[in-house]
Amino acid sequence: MAFRGKRPEHGGPPELFYDKNEARKYVRNSRMIDVQTKMAGRALELLYLPEGQPCYLLDIGCGSGLSGDYLSDEGHYWVGIDISPAMLDAALDRDTEGDLLLGDMGQGIPFKPGTFDGCISISAVQWLCNANKKSDIPAKRLYCFFSSLYSVLVRGARAVLQLYPENSEQLELITIQATKAGFTGGVVVDFPNSAKAKKFYLCLFSGPSTFLPKALTETTDEEEATESAFTSERTSMGSALRCSGNGCYSNGERPSVAGIMLEIV
């Protein structure tokens, strides 16, 4: 789960990293635009929304509005929240169709209960795992985010959050806080054996788990899909790890994990 080079979130808070120069890349760089749009499309696919029915969606870390544009093109209505004024200015300059809100997801999602039919997020949640000031406690900020997200979703709705976990411990921290907030669901890893194409999608259900979508692979005969699920049920040991789908983990003890996802129960 290692990434080459310095991770953006290690350089400071996102509102400083995503300045005007960085925002300009999301408007002019065709490769970045293509990657962001494809990830938004995959996130929307994993939401499993009713066909032919426009939905009201939340886009967390909406940035310059690239993912929101995809939602609009697919006939949905959306609201985007982002902590970077420069990125939101870029979205406004692009005349995106969604409503935009400046805000810190770590302080909660400020909408009424049951507002949204679903939620997507592209490359944002991992930022909550870093403390940029003494008052920042990652676990508390993650719980505030997930508990408010659970509230603003229509019961039974899904949230699909594409993220770049730094390691298995960070992913476990994220999934544990999602579980505490009431979510069930799991992690889908597309192209698990590809260093460049590998993508993590945290698929959350604000109701009983139905099924965890299959991951995409280069060739299904040679690569196995990697998925894992978790539920909101707790054990006497707090959290246990077990096998699910095609991923294997240990139960009752901390596993040694190299690219394998954890099931939190």
mmCIF file of C-alpha atoms in Angstrom:
data_model
loop_
_atom_site.group_PDB
_atom_site.id
_atom_site.type_symbol
_atom_site.label_atom_id
_atom_site.label_comp_id
_atom_site.label_asym_id
_atom_site.label_seq_id
_atom_site.Cartn_x
_atom_site.Cartn_y
_atom_site.Cartn_z
ATOM 1 C CA MET A 1 0.000 0.000 0.000
ATOM 2 C CA ALA A 2 3.036 2.237 -0.312
ATOM 3 C CA PHE A 3 3.049 5.339 -2.490
ATOM 4 C CA ARG A 4 6.047 6.857 -4.221
ATOM 5 C CA GLY A 5 7.220 10.288 -3.260
ATOM 6 C CA LYS A 6 5.893 12.589 -0.596
ATOM 7 C CA ARG A 7 2.188 12.387 0.073
ATOM 8 C CA PRO A 8 0.353 15.733 -0.291
ATOM 9 C CA GLU A 9 -1.237 15.492 3.168
ATOM 10 C CA HIS A 10 2.214 15.359 4.783
ATOM 11 C CA GLY A 11 2.946 18.873 3.560
ATOM 12 C CA GLY A 12 0.296 20.668 5.574
ATOM 13 C CA PRO A 13 -3.454 21.268 5.619
ATOM 14 C CA PRO A 14 -5.445 20.779 2.395
ATOM 15 C CA GLU A 15 -6.638 24.376 2.234
ATOM 16 C CA LEU A 16 -2.979 25.413 1.819
ATOM 17 C CA PHE A 17 -1.875 22.590 -0.459
ATOM 18 C CA TYR A 18 -4.775 23.160 -2.867
ATOM 19 C CA ASP A 19 -3.908 26.760 -3.707
ATOM 20 C CA LYS A 20 -4.502 28.591 -6.983
ATOM 21 C CA ASN A 21 -1.606 26.876 -8.726
ATOM 22 C CA GLU A 22 -2.824 23.416 -7.714
ATOM 23 C CA ALA A 23 -6.415 24.267 -8.606
ATOM 24 C CA ARG A 24 -5.264 25.337 -12.066
ATOM 25 C CA LYS A 25 -4.010 21.772 -12.711
ATOM 26 C CA TYR A 26 -7.521 20.406 -12.223
ATOM 27 C CA VAL A 27 -8.759 22.742 -14.929
ATOM 28 C CA ARG A 28 -5.965 22.494 -17.503
ATOM 29 C CA ASN A 29 -4.249 19.114 -17.052
ATOM 30 C CA SER A 30 -6.051 16.685 -19.329
ATOM 31 C CA ARG A 31 -4.622 13.614 -17.576
ATOM 32 C CA MET A 32 -5.787 14.796 -14.148
ATOM 33 C CA ILE A 33 -9.207 15.609 -15.541
ATOM 34 C CA ASP A 34 -9.461 12.149 -17.116
ATOM 35 C CA VAL A 35 -8.391 10.322 -13.935
ATOM 36 C CA GLN A 36 -10.745 12.307 -11.702
ATOM 37 C CA THR A 37 -13.653 11.803 -14.087
ATOM 38 C CA LYS A 38 -13.067 8.044 -14.316
ATOM 39 C CA MET A 39 -12.915 7.686 -10.533
ATOM 40 C CA ALA A 40 -16.132 9.679 -10.200
ATOM 41 C CA GLY A 41 -17.763 7.375 -12.719
ATOM 42 C CA ARG A 42 -16.649 4.311 -10.805
ATOM 43 C CA ALA A 43 -17.860 5.779 -7.497
ATOM 44 C CA LEU A 44 -21.252 6.516 -9.016
ATOM 45 C CA GLU A 45 -21.402 2.968 -10.396
ATOM 46 C CA LEU A 46 -20.722 1.563 -6.926
ATOM 47 C CA LEU A 47 -23.598 3.594 -5.460
ATOM 48 C CA TYR A 48 -26.057 1.365 -7.346
ATOM 49 C CA LEU A 49 -28.656 4.117 -7.679
ATOM 50 C CA PRO A 50 -32.050 3.367 -9.262
ATOM 51 C CA GLU A 51 -31.780 3.456 -13.050
ATOM 52 C CA GLY A 52 -33.372 6.415 -14.792
ATOM 53 C CA GLN A 53 -34.113 8.222 -11.532
ATOM 54 C CA PRO A 54 -32.402 11.552 -10.798
ATOM 55 C CA CYS A 55 -30.976 11.598 -7.275
ATOM 56 C CA TYR A 56 -29.770 14.296 -4.896
ATOM 57 C CA LEU A 57 -26.120 13.545 -4.108
ATOM 58 C CA LEU A 58 -23.361 14.896 -1.892
ATOM 59 C CA ASP A 59 -19.816 15.276 -3.247
ATOM 60 C CA ILE A 60 -17.295 15.541 -0.395
ATOM 61 C CA GLY A 61 -14.021 17.186 -1.361
ATOM 62 C CA CYS A 62 -15.618 18.301 -4.608
ATOM 63 C CA GLY A 63 -12.628 20.446 -5.596
ATOM 64 C CA SER A 64 -12.961 22.096 -8.998
ATOM 65 C CA GLY A 65 -16.205 20.265 -9.719
ATOM 66 C CA LEU A 66 -14.921 17.547 -12.054
ATOM 67 C CA SER A 67 -16.744 14.749 -10.245
ATOM 68 C CA GLY A 68 -19.814 16.937 -9.931
ATOM 69 C CA ASP A 69 -19.820 17.502 -13.681
ATOM 70 C CA TYR A 70 -19.975 13.743 -14.154
ATOM 71 C CA LEU A 71 -22.932 13.543 -11.760
ATOM 72 C CA SER A 72 -24.709 16.273 -13.725
ATOM 73 C CA ASP A 73 -24.011 14.535 -17.019
ATOM 74 C CA GLU A 74 -25.653 11.406 -15.586
ATOM 75 C CA GLY A 75 -28.784 13.371 -14.715
ATOM 76 C CA HIS A 76 -28.272 13.842 -10.976
ATOM 77 C CA TYR A 77 -28.396 16.912 -8.752
ATOM 78 C CA TRP A 78 -25.588 17.523 -6.293
ATOM 79 C CA VAL A 79 -24.056 19.645 -3.564
ATOM 80 C CA GLY A 80 -20.285 19.855 -3.188
ATOM 81 C CA ILE A 81 -18.292 20.653 -0.059
ATOM 82 C CA ASP A 82 -14.589 21.481 -0.037
ATOM 83 C CA ILE A 83 -12.135 23.126 2.351
ATOM 84 C CA SER A 84 -10.132 24.909 -0.376
ATOM 85 C CA PRO A 85 -11.377 28.347 -1.487
ATOM 86 C CA ALA A 86 -9.113 28.171 -4.554
ATOM 87 C CA MET A 87 -10.635 24.887 -5.702
ATOM 88 C CA LEU A 88 -14.169 26.192 -5.217
ATOM 89 C CA ASP A 89 -13.260 29.341 -7.165
ATOM 90 C CA ALA A 90 -12.102 27.090 -9.994
ATOM 91 C CA ALA A 91 -15.426 25.252 -9.835
ATOM 92 C CA LEU A 92 -17.316 28.541 -10.049
ATOM 93 C CA ASP A 93 -15.202 29.648 -13.003
ATOM 94 C CA ARG A 94 -16.146 26.404 -14.764
ATOM 95 C CA ASP A 95 -19.861 27.095 -14.214
ATOM 96 C CA THR A 96 -20.520 23.760 -12.538
ATOM 97 C CA GLU A 97 -24.203 23.011 -12.033
ATOM 98 C CA GLY A 98 -24.051 21.910 -8.395
ATOM 99 C CA ASP A 99 -24.312 24.036 -5.267
ATOM 100 C CA LEU A 100 -20.971 24.629 -3.549
ATOM 101 C CA LEU A 101 -20.133 24.928 0.145
ATOM 102 C CA LEU A 102 -16.859 25.928 1.810
ATOM 103 C CA GLY A 103 -16.348 23.686 4.815
ATOM 104 C CA ASP A 104 -14.163 21.234 6.731
ATOM 105 C CA MET A 105 -15.560 17.685 6.584
ATOM 106 C CA GLY A 106 -13.720 16.915 9.819
ATOM 107 C CA GLN A 107 -16.077 19.290 11.597
ATOM 108 C CA GLY A 108 -19.141 17.490 10.279
ATOM 109 C CA ILE A 109 -21.520 17.746 7.334
ATOM 110 C CA PRO A 110 -23.947 20.647 7.989
ATOM 111 C CA PHE A 111 -27.207 19.386 6.484
ATOM 112 C CA LYS A 112 -30.508 18.130 7.856
ATOM 113 C CA PRO A 113 -30.986 14.409 8.490
ATOM 114 C CA GLY A 114 -32.000 12.403 5.440
ATOM 115 C CA THR A 115 -31.079 15.108 2.915
ATOM 116 C CA PHE A 116 -29.124 13.059 0.368
ATOM 117 C CA ASP A 117 -29.832 9.935 -1.671
ATOM 118 C CA GLY A 118 -26.139 9.075 -1.788
ATOM 119 C CA CYS A 119 -22.611 10.424 -1.478
ATOM 120 C CA ILE A 120 -19.348 10.187 -3.373
ATOM 121 C CA SER A 121 -15.894 11.451 -2.507
ATOM 122 C CA ILE A 122 -12.715 11.379 -4.587
ATOM 123 C CA SER A 123 -9.264 11.442 -2.954
ATOM 124 C CA ALA A 124 -10.305 13.302 0.190
ATOM 125 C CA VAL A 125 -10.915 11.149 3.273
ATOM 126 C CA GLN A 126 -7.241 10.269 3.914
ATOM 127 C CA TRP A 127 -6.619 13.942 4.752
ATOM 128 C CA LEU A 128 -8.531 13.437 8.018
ATOM 129 C CA CYS A 129 -5.849 11.020 9.238
ATOM 130 C CA ASN A 130 -3.292 13.794 9.689
ATOM 131 C CA ALA A 131 -3.085 16.284 12.553
ATOM 132 C CA ASN A 132 -2.132 19.735 11.309
ATOM 133 C CA LYS A 133 -2.525 21.371 14.727
ATOM 134 C CA LYS A 134 -2.555 20.241 18.354
ATOM 135 C CA SER A 135 -6.346 20.237 18.523
ATOM 136 C CA ASP A 136 -6.618 17.839 15.557
ATOM 137 C CA ILE A 137 -7.262 14.290 16.752
ATOM 138 C CA PRO A 138 -7.697 12.095 13.640
ATOM 139 C CA ALA A 139 -9.992 9.516 15.269
ATOM 140 C CA LYS A 140 -12.323 12.226 16.578
ATOM 141 C CA ARG A 141 -12.382 14.101 13.290
ATOM 142 C CA LEU A 142 -13.097 10.894 11.390
ATOM 143 C CA TYR A 143 -15.919 9.994 13.761
ATOM 144 C CA CYS A 144 -17.411 13.490 13.483
ATOM 145 C CA PHE A 145 -17.299 13.184 9.716
ATOM 146 C CA PHE A 146 -18.791 9.698 9.517
ATOM 147 C CA SER A 147 -21.489 10.274 12.140
ATOM 148 C CA SER A 148 -22.702 13.431 10.395
ATOM 149 C CA LEU A 149 -22.520 11.715 7.003
ATOM 150 C CA TYR A 150 -24.625 8.850 8.347
ATOM 151 C CA SER A 151 -27.199 11.381 9.522
ATOM 152 C CA VAL A 152 -27.526 13.346 6.274
ATOM 153 C CA LEU A 153 -28.078 10.239 4.145
ATOM 154 C CA VAL A 154 -31.513 8.795 3.474
ATOM 155 C CA ARG A 155 -31.669 5.578 5.475
ATOM 156 C CA GLY A 156 -30.504 2.720 3.304
ATOM 157 C CA ALA A 157 -28.470 5.015 1.040
ATOM 158 C CA ARG A 158 -24.830 4.404 0.182
ATOM 159 C CA ALA A 159 -21.656 6.450 0.287
ATOM 160 C CA VAL A 160 -18.674 5.557 -1.901
ATOM 161 C CA LEU A 161 -15.423 7.197 -0.878
ATOM 162 C CA GLN A 162 -12.372 6.757 -3.099
ATOM 163 C CA LEU A 163 -9.257 7.214 -0.999
ATOM 164 C CA TYR A 164 -5.508 6.652 -0.872
ATOM 165 C CA PRO A 165 -4.718 4.980 2.472
ATOM 166 C CA GLU A 166 -1.085 5.314 3.467
ATOM 167 C CA ASN A 167 -0.986 1.863 5.073
ATOM 168 C CA SER A 168 -3.219 -0.842 6.535
ATOM 169 C CA GLU A 169 -3.241 0.835 9.964
ATOM 170 C CA GLN A 170 -4.629 4.035 8.473
ATOM 171 C CA LEU A 171 -7.308 2.135 6.594
ATOM 172 C CA GLU A 172 -8.240 0.306 9.784
ATOM 173 C CA LEU A 173 -8.537 3.628 11.643
ATOM 174 C CA ILE A 174 -10.908 4.909 8.959
ATOM 175 C CA THR A 175 -13.099 1.809 8.845
ATOM 176 C CA ILE A 176 -13.346 1.563 12.642
ATOM 177 C CA GLN A 177 -14.652 5.124 12.886
ATOM 178 C CA ALA A 178 -17.131 4.465 10.071
ATOM 179 C CA THR A 179 -18.359 1.416 11.971
ATOM 180 C CA LYS A 180 -18.731 3.369 15.223
ATOM 181 C CA ALA A 181 -20.874 5.885 13.335
ATOM 182 C CA GLY A 182 -23.294 3.112 12.328
ATOM 183 C CA PHE A 183 -22.168 2.239 8.811
ATOM 184 C CA THR A 184 -21.809 -1.238 7.412
ATOM 185 C CA GLY A 185 -20.044 -2.009 4.148
ATOM 186 C CA GLY A 186 -16.484 -2.657 3.100
ATOM 187 C CA VAL A 187 -13.563 -1.851 0.851
ATOM 188 C CA VAL A 188 -13.386 -2.606 -2.876
ATOM 189 C CA VAL A 189 -9.911 -2.560 -4.423
ATOM 190 C CA ASP A 190 -9.889 -2.227 -8.188
ATOM 191 C CA PHE A 191 -6.897 -3.648 -10.098
ATOM 192 C CA PRO A 192 -5.233 -4.901 -6.876
ATOM 193 C CA ASN A 193 -2.094 -6.164 -8.659
ATOM 194 C CA SER A 194 -1.426 -2.983 -10.623
ATOM 195 C CA ALA A 195 0.856 -0.365 -9.110
ATOM 196 C CA LYS A 196 -0.587 2.420 -11.286
ATOM 197 C CA ALA A 197 -4.247 1.479 -11.682
ATOM 198 C CA LYS A 198 -4.941 0.226 -8.133
ATOM 199 C CA LYS A 199 -7.772 2.179 -6.498
ATOM 200 C CA PHE A 200 -9.453 1.878 -3.094
ATOM 201 C CA TYR A 201 -13.185 2.523 -2.680
ATOM 202 C CA LEU A 202 -14.766 2.523 0.774
ATOM 203 C CA CYS A 203 -18.383 1.467 0.182
ATOM 204 C CA LEU A 204 -20.627 2.396 3.107
ATOM 205 C CA PHE A 205 -24.245 1.417 3.705
ATOM 206 C CA SER A 206 -26.495 3.477 5.999
ATOM 207 C CA GLY A 207 -28.648 0.432 6.588
ATOM 208 C CA PRO A 208 -28.321 -3.360 6.521
ATOM 209 C CA SER A 209 -25.558 -4.663 4.252
ATOM 210 C CA THR A 210 -26.858 -6.137 1.017
ATOM 211 C CA PHE A 211 -23.811 -7.076 -1.033
ATOM 212 C CA LEU A 212 -20.355 -5.714 -1.636
ATOM 213 C CA PRO A 213 -19.670 -4.971 -5.323
ATOM 214 C CA LYS A 214 -16.994 -6.870 -7.185
ATOM 215 C CA ALA A 215 -13.693 -5.186 -7.874
ATOM 216 C CA LEU A 216 -12.437 -4.495 -11.386
ATOM 217 C CA THR A 217 -9.456 -6.486 -12.606
ATOM 218 C CA GLU A 218 -7.160 -6.462 -15.602
ATOM 219 C CA THR A 219 -7.986 -10.092 -16.450
ATOM 220 C CA THR A 220 -10.285 -11.998 -14.155
ATOM 221 C CA ASP A 221 -8.471 -15.285 -14.847
ATOM 222 C CA GLU A 222 -5.136 -13.981 -13.601
ATOM 223 C CA GLU A 223 -6.145 -11.486 -10.942
ATOM 224 C CA GLU A 224 -8.533 -12.042 -8.099
ATOM 225 C CA ALA A 225 -10.866 -9.275 -7.021
ATOM 226 C CA THR A 226 -10.159 -7.935 -3.564
ATOM 227 C CA GLU A 227 -13.103 -7.008 -1.400
ATOM 228 C CA SER A 228 -13.729 -7.016 2.341
ATOM 229 C CA ALA A 229 -16.789 -6.226 4.382
ATOM 230 C CA PHE A 230 -17.468 -4.967 7.864
ATOM 231 C CA THR A 231 -20.566 -4.593 9.996
ATOM 232 C CA SER A 232 -21.501 -2.342 12.895
ATOM 233 C CA GLU A 233 -21.757 -5.277 15.303
ATOM 234 C CA ARG A 234 -19.094 -5.230 18.012
ATOM 235 C CA THR A 235 -17.320 -8.066 19.760
ATOM 236 C CA SER A 236 -16.094 -8.286 23.341
ATOM 237 C CA MET A 237 -12.594 -7.609 22.026
ATOM 238 C CA GLY A 238 -13.671 -4.369 20.362
ATOM 239 C CA SER A 239 -12.842 -5.242 16.771
ATOM 240 C CA ALA A 240 -11.973 -8.565 15.214
ATOM 241 C CA LEU A 241 -10.530 -9.397 11.829
ATOM 242 C CA ARG A 242 -11.672 -12.280 9.647
ATOM 243 C CA CYS A 243 -11.880 -13.588 6.099
ATOM 244 C CA SER A 244 -14.384 -12.187 3.618
ATOM 245 C CA GLY A 245 -14.733 -12.702 -0.108
ATOM 246 C CA ASN A 246 -11.317 -13.297 -1.634
ATOM 247 C CA GLY A 247 -9.306 -11.565 1.096
ATOM 248 C CA CYS A 248 -7.975 -13.422 4.168
ATOM 249 C CA TYR A 249 -7.195 -11.940 7.560
ATOM 250 C CA SER A 250 -6.925 -13.242 11.098
ATOM 251 C CA ASN A 251 -9.583 -13.214 13.803
ATOM 252 C CA GLY A 252 -8.995 -11.831 17.281
ATOM 253 C CA GLU A 253 -5.465 -10.531 16.695
ATOM 254 C CA ARG A 254 -3.765 -7.847 14.652
ATOM 255 C CA PRO A 255 -2.757 -9.360 11.295
ATOM 256 C CA SER A 256 0.275 -8.774 9.164
ATOM 257 C CA VAL A 257 -1.274 -7.193 6.113
ATOM 258 C CA ALA A 258 0.337 -6.439 2.764
ATOM 259 C CA GLY A 259 -2.251 -5.067 0.400
ATOM 260 C CA ILE A 260 -5.100 -7.101 1.948
ATOM 261 C CA MET A 261 -8.164 -5.354 3.267
ATOM 262 C CA LEU A 262 -9.583 -5.718 6.762
ATOM 263 C CA GLU A 263 -13.056 -6.751 7.774
ATOM 264 C CA ILE A 264 -14.177 -4.977 10.924
ATOM 265 C CA VAL A 265 -16.902 -6.745 12.908
#
